[in-house]
Short mmCIF file of C-alpha atoms and ligand atoms in Angstrom, two decimals:
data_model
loop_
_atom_site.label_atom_id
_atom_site.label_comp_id
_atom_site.label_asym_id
_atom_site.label_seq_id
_atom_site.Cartn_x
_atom_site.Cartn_y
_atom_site.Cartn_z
CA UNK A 369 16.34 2.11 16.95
CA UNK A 370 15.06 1.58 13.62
CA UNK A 371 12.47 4.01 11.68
CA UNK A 372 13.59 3.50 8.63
CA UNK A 373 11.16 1.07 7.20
CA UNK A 374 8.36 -1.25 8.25
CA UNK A 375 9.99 -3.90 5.54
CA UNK A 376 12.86 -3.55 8.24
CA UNK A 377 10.45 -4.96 10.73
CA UNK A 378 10.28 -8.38 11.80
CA UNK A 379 7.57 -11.00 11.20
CA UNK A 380 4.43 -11.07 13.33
CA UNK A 381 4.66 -14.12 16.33
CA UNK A 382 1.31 -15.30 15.43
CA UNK A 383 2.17 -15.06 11.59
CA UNK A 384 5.06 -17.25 12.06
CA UNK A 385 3.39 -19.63 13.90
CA UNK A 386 0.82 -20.09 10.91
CA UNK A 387 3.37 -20.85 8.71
CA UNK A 388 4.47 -23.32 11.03
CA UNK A 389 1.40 -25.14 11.65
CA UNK A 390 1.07 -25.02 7.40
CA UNK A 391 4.15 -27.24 7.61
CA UNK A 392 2.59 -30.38 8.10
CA UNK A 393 2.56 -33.35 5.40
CA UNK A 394 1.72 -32.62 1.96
CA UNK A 395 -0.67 -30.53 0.58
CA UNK A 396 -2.17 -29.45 -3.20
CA UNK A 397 0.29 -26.79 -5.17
CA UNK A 398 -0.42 -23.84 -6.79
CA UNK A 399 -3.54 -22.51 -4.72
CA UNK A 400 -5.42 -25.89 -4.50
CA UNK A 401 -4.36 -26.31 -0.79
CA UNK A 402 -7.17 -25.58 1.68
CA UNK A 403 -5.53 -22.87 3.32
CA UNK A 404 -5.99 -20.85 0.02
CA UNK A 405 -9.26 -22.47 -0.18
CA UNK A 406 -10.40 -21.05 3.30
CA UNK A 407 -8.67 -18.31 2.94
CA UNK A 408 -10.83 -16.68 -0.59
CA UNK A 409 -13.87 -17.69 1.69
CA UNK A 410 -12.70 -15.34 4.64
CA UNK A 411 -11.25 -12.89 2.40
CA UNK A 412 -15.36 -12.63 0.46
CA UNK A 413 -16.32 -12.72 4.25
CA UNK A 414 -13.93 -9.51 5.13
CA UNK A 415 -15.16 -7.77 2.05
CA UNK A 416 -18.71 -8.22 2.56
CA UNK A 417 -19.00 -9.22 -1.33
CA UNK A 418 -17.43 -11.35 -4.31
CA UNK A 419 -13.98 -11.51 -4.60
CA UNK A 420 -10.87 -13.48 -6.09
CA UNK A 421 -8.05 -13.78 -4.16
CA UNK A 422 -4.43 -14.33 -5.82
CA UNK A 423 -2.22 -14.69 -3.10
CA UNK A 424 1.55 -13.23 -4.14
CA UNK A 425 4.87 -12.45 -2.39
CA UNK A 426 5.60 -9.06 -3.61
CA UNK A 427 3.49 -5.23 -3.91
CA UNK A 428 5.30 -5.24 -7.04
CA UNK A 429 3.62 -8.22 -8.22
CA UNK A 430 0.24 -6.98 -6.99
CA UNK A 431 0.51 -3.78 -8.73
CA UNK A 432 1.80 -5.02 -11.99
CA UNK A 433 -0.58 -7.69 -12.19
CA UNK A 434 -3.05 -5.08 -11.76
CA UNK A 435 -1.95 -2.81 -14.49
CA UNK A 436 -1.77 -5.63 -16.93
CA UNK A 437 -5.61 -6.12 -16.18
CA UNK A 438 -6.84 -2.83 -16.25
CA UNK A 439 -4.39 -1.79 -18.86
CA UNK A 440 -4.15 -2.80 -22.38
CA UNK A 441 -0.73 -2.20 -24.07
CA UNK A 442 -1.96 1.00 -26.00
CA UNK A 443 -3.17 1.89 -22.84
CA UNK A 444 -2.76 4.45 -19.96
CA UNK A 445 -3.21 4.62 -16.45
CA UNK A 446 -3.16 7.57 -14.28
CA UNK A 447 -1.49 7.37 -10.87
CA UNK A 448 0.39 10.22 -8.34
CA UNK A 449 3.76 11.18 -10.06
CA UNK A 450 5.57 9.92 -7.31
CA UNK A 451 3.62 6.46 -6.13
CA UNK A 452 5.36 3.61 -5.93
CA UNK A 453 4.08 2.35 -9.00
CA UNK A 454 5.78 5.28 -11.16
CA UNK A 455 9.00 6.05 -9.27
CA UNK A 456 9.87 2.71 -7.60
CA UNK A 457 8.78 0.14 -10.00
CA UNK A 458 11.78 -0.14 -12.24
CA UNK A 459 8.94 -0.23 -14.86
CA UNK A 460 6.92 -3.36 -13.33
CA UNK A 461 3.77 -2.48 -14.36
CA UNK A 462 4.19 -1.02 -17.76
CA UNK A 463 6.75 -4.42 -18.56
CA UNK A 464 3.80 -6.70 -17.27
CA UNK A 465 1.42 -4.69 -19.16
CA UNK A 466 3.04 -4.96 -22.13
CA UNK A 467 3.99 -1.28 -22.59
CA UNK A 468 1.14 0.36 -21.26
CA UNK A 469 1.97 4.23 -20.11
CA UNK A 470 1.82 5.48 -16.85
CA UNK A 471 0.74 9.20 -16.55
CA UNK A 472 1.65 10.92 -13.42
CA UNK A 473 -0.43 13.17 -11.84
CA UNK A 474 0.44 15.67 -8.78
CA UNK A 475 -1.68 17.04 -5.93
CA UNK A 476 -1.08 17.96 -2.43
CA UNK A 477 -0.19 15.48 0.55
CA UNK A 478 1.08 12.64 -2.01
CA UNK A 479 -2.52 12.48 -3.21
CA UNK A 480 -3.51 12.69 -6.27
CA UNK A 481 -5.80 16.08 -6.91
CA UNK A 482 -9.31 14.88 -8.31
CA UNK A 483 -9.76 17.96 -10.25
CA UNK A 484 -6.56 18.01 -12.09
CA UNK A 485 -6.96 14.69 -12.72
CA UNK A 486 -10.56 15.01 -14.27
CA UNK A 487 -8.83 18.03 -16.41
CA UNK A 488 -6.46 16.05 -17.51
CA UNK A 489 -8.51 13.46 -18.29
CA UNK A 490 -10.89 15.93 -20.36
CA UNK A 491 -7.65 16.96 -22.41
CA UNK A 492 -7.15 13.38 -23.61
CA UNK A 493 -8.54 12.12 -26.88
CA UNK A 494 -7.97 14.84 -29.19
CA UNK A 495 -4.65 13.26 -30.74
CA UNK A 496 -6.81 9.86 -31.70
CA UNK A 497 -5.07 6.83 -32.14
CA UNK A 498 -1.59 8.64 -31.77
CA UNK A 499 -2.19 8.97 -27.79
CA UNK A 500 -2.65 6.03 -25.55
CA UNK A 501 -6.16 5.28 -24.35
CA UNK A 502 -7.33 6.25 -20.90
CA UNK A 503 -7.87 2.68 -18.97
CA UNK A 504 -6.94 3.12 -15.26
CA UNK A 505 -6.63 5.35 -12.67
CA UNK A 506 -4.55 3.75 -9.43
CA UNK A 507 -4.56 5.52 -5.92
CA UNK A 508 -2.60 4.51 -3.03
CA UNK A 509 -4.01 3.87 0.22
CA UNK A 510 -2.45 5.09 2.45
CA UNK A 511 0.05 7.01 0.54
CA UNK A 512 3.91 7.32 0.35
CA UNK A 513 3.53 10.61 1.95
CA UNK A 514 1.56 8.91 4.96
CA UNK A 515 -1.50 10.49 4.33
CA UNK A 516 -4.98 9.19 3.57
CA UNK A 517 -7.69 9.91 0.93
CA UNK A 518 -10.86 10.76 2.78
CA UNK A 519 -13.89 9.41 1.82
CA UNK A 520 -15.11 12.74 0.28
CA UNK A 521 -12.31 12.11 -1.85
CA UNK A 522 -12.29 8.56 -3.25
CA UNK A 523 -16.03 9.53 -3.86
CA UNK A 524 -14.91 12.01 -6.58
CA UNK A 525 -12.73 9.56 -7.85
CA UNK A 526 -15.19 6.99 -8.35
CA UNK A 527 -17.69 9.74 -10.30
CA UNK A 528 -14.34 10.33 -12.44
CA UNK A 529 -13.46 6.48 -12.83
CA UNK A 530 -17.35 6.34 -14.24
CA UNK A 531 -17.26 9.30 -16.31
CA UNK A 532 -14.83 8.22 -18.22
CA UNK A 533 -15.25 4.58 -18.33
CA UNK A 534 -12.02 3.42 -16.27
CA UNK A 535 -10.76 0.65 -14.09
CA UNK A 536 -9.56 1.97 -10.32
CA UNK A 537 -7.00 0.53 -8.75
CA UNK A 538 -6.03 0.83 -5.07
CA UNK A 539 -2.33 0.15 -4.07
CA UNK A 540 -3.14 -1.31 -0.09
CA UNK A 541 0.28 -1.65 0.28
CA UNK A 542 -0.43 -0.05 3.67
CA UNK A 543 -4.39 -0.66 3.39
CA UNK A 544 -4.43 -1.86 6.98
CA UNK A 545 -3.16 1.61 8.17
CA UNK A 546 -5.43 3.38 6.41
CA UNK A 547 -8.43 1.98 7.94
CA UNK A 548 -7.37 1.47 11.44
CA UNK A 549 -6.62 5.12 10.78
CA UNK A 550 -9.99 6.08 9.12
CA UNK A 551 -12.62 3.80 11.45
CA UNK A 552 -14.18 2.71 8.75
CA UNK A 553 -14.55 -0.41 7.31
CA UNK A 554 -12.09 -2.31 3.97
CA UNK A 555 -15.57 -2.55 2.01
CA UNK A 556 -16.03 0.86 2.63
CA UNK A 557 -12.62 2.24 1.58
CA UNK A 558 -12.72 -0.01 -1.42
CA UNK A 559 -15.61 -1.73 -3.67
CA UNK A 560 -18.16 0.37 -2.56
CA UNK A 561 -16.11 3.23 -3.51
CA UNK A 562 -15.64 1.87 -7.14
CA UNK A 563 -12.46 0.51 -6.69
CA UNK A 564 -12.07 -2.92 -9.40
CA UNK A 565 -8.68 -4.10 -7.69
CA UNK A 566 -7.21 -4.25 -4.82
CA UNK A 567 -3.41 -4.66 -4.02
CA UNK A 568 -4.01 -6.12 -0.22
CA UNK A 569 -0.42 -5.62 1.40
CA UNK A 570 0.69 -7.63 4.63
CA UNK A 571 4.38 -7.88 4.58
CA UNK A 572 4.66 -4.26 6.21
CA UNK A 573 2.47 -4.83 8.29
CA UNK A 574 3.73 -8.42 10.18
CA UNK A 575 3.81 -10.79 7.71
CA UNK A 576 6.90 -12.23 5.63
CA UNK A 577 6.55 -11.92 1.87
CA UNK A 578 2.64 -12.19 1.64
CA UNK A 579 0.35 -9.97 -0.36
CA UNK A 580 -2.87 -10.57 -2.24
CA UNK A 581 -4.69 -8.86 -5.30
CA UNK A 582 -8.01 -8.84 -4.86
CA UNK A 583 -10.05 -8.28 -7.46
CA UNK A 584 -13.59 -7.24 -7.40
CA UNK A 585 -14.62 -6.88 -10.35
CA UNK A 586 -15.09 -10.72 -12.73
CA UNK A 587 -14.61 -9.25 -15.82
CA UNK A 588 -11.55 -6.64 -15.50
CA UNK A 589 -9.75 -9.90 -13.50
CA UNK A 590 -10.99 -12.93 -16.05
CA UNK A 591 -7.32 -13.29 -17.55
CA UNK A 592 -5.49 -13.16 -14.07
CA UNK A 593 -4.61 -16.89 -13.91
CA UNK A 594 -2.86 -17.06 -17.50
CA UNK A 595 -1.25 -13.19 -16.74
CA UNK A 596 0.26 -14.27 -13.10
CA UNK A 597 1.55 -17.60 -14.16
CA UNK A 598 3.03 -15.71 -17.38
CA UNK A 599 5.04 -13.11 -15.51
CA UNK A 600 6.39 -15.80 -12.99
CA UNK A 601 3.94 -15.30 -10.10
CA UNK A 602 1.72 -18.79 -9.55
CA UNK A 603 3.55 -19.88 -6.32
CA UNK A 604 3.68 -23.62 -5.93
CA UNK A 605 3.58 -24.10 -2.14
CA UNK A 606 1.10 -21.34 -2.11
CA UNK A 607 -0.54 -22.32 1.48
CA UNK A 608 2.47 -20.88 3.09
CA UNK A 609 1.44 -17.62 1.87
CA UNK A 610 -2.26 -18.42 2.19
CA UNK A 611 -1.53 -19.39 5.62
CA UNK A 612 0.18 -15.85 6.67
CA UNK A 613 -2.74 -14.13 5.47
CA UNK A 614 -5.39 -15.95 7.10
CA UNK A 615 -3.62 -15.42 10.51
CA UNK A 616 -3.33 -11.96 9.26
CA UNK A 617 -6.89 -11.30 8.78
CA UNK A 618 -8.23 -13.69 12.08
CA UNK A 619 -9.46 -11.78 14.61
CA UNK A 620 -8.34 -8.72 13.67
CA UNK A 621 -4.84 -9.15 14.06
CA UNK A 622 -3.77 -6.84 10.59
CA UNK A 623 -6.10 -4.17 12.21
CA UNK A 624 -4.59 -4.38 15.75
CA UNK A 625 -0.85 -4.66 14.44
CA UNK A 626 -1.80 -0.85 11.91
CA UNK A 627 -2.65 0.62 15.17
CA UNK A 628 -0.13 0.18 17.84
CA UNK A 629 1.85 1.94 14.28
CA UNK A 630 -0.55 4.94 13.80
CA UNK A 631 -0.70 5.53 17.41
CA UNK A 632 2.83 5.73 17.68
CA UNK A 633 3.70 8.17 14.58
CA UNK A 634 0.42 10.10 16.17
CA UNK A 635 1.97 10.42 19.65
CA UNK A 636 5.20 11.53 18.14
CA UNK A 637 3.50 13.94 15.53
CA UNK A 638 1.53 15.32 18.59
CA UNK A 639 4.57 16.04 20.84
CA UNK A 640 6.73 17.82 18.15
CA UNK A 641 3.86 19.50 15.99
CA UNK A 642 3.86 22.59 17.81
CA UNK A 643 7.35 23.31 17.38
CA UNK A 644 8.75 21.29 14.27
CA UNK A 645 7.93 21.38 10.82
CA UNK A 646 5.83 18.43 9.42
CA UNK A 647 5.93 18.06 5.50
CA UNK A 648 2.87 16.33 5.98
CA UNK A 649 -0.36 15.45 7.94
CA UNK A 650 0.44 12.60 9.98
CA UNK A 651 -2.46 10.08 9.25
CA UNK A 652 -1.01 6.57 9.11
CA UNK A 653 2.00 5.15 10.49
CA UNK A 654 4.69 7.49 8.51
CA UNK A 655 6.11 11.03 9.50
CA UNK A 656 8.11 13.46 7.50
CA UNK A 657 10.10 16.27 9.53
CA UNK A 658 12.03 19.43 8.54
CA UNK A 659 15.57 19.18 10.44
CA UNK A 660 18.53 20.70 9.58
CA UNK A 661 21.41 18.71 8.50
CA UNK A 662 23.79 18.93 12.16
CA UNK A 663 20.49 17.76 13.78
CA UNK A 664 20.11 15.13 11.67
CA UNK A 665 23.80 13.89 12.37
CA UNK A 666 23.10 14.76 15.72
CA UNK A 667 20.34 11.83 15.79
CA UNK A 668 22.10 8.88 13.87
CA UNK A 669 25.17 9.25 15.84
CA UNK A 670 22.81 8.65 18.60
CA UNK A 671 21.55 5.57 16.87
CA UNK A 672 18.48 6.44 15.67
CA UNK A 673 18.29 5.12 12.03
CA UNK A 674 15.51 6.75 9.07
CA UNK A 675 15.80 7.84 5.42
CA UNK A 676 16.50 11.36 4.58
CA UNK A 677 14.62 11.87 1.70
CA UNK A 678 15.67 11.30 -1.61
CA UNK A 679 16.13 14.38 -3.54
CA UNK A 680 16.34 16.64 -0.15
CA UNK A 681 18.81 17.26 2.62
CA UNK A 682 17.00 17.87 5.45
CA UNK A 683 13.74 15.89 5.28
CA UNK A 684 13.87 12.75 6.95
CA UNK A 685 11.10 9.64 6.97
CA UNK A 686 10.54 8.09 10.03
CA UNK A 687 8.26 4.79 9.68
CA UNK A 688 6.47 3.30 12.48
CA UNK A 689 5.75 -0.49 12.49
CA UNK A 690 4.02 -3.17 14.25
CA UNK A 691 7.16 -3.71 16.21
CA UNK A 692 8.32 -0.02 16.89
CA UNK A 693 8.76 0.66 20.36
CA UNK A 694 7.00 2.83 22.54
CA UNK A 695 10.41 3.79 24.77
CA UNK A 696 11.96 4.07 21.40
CA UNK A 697 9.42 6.57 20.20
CA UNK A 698 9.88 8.42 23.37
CA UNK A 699 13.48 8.56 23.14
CA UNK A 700 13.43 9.91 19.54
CA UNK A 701 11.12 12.68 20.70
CA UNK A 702 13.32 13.64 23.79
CA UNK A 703 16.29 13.78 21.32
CA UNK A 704 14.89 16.10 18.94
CA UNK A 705 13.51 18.27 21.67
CA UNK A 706 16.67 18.73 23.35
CA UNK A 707 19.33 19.06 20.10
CA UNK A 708 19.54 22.95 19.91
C1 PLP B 857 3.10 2.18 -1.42
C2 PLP B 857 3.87 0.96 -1.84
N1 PLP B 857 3.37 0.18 -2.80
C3 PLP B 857 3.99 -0.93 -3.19
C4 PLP B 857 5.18 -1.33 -2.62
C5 PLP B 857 5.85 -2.55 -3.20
O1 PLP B 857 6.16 -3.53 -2.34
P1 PLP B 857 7.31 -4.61 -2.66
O2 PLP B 857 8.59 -4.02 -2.23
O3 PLP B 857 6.85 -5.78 -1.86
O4 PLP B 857 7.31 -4.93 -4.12
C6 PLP B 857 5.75 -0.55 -1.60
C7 PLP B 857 7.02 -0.95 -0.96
O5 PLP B 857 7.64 -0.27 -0.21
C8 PLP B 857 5.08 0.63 -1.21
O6 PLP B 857 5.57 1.44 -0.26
#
């Protein structure tokens, strides 16, 4: 019974089956195949605006392609001290940006706190050319921690982004969660709320190896053709990626799949809330539990599988996916009700 992680999950029926039908004759490499074609016109459609769609296999990718964008070497960007981008990166983005610094910032829920981050940004400049020059700010939606930035919030973001002049950057690594969590819509949650690019995730969500960055704004992304071919990223039989995420997208299939996830981790965060501790709010498909170390022995030997969290002993992860099972969900929360 796996909660470890929705990369564990498998891939999608319906997402398979699109790469399937893709596998017929020849077709155009390197994004030139109509399923890429079709697929920038429903992505624009999704978005309710302009777009460019670069179709990748990796968040990785997505974010360091970003970075090297909004970033200039002798530049910084600010992101949560412990987002995937600074902690899990193995220096991605700064390497892809050609040195560019990465500033962490803290807050509470694994968000970053707008006011810190507008002090800090108010501190910068008075070392001159001997500091690195504030470029980018990156939030991610929905965050490690599982939580989400409410609209209140990426509003004060995007008056910060424009006070100082900066690129924003959203990591969607689990951007479907957050809005079939939220009930609002993608356009909402990013362009109109300032953000320039968009790391669109899939993979966690159903598909196998497919991401996108999306980038809204023409002049931050006018280099992105040269910068993703450069660090390795143009992917010659492209339409098998494009293909996964125009299934992904059709009929609300990413939406549908981030939901039966949220509901579960909500069902499970409703039933133990009372009498566990949760690190946490439980807004998305992750939960993160308090549970002493015999309890948590207790559970594996049962066979449920999760990550205790690095750099604690008794905080464990659970992940909900697409593919998580309701009887599995059920049995997890009989088995931490009953362990005394
Ligand atoms: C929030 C977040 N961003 C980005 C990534 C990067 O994804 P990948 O492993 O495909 O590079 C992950 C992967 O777990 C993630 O959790």
């Amino acid at each position: 019974m796996n909660f470890r992680s929705d990369n564990e999950s498998p891939v999608n029926a319906k997402i398979m089956q699109a790469i399937v039908d893709a596998n017929t004759g020849f077709e155009e490499s390197y994004g030139y195949d109509p399923y890429t074609l079709k697929l920038q016109e429903e992505m624009m459609q999704l978005f309710g605006c302009w777009c460019e769609v670069v179709p990748l296999t990796t968040g990785t990718a997505a974010n360091s392609l970003a970075t090297a964008l909004s970033t200039p070497p002798y530049g910084s960007l600010f992101c949560y001290t412990d987002s995937h981008m600074n902690a899990d990166e193995c220096g991605a983005p700064e390497f892809f940006a050609d040195g560019a610094k990465l500033i962490g910032v803290t807050g509470e829920n694994g968000k970053i706190n707008p006011e810190l981050l507008d002090e800090t940004l108010a501190g910068t400049g008075v070392h001159g050319e001997h500091e690195c020059l504030p470029s980018a700010i990156s939030l991610t939606q929905s965050t490690e921690a599982g939580t989400l930035y409410s609209m209140d919030e990426l509003n004060k973001f995007k008056k910060i982004k424009q006070k100082y002049n900066l690129a924003l950057h959203m990591d969607g690594s689990r951007i479907a969660n957050a809005v079939a969590s939220s009930g609002t819509s993608i356009a909402d949650m990013t362009w109109k709320r300032g953000v320039d690019l968009l790391s669109f995730g899939a993979t966690k969500n159903g598909a196998m190896l497919a991401e996108a960055l999306i980038i809204f704004n023409p002049k931050i992304g006018k280099e992105i053709k040269r910068r993703r071919k450069r660090a390795g990223h143009l992917i010659s039989k492209m339409r098998f990626i494009s293909a996964q995420l125009l299934a992904y997208i059709n009929d609300d299939l990413w939406l549908d799949l981030a939901k039966q996830a949220n509901d579960l981790a909500s069902e499970f965060y409703q039933q133990l809330k009372s009498t566990h501790e949760f690190i946490y709010p439980v807004q998305a498909n992750e939960a993160f539990l308090r549970l002493n170390e015999e309890k948590i022995i207790n559970l594996r030997q049962q066979g449920f599988a999760f990550h205790i969290w690095p750099g604690s002993t008794d905080i464990i992860r659970l992940v909900f996916s697409h593919c998580t099972q309701s009887s599995h969900v059920k049995m997890l929360i009989n088995a931490i009700k009953s362990i005394k």
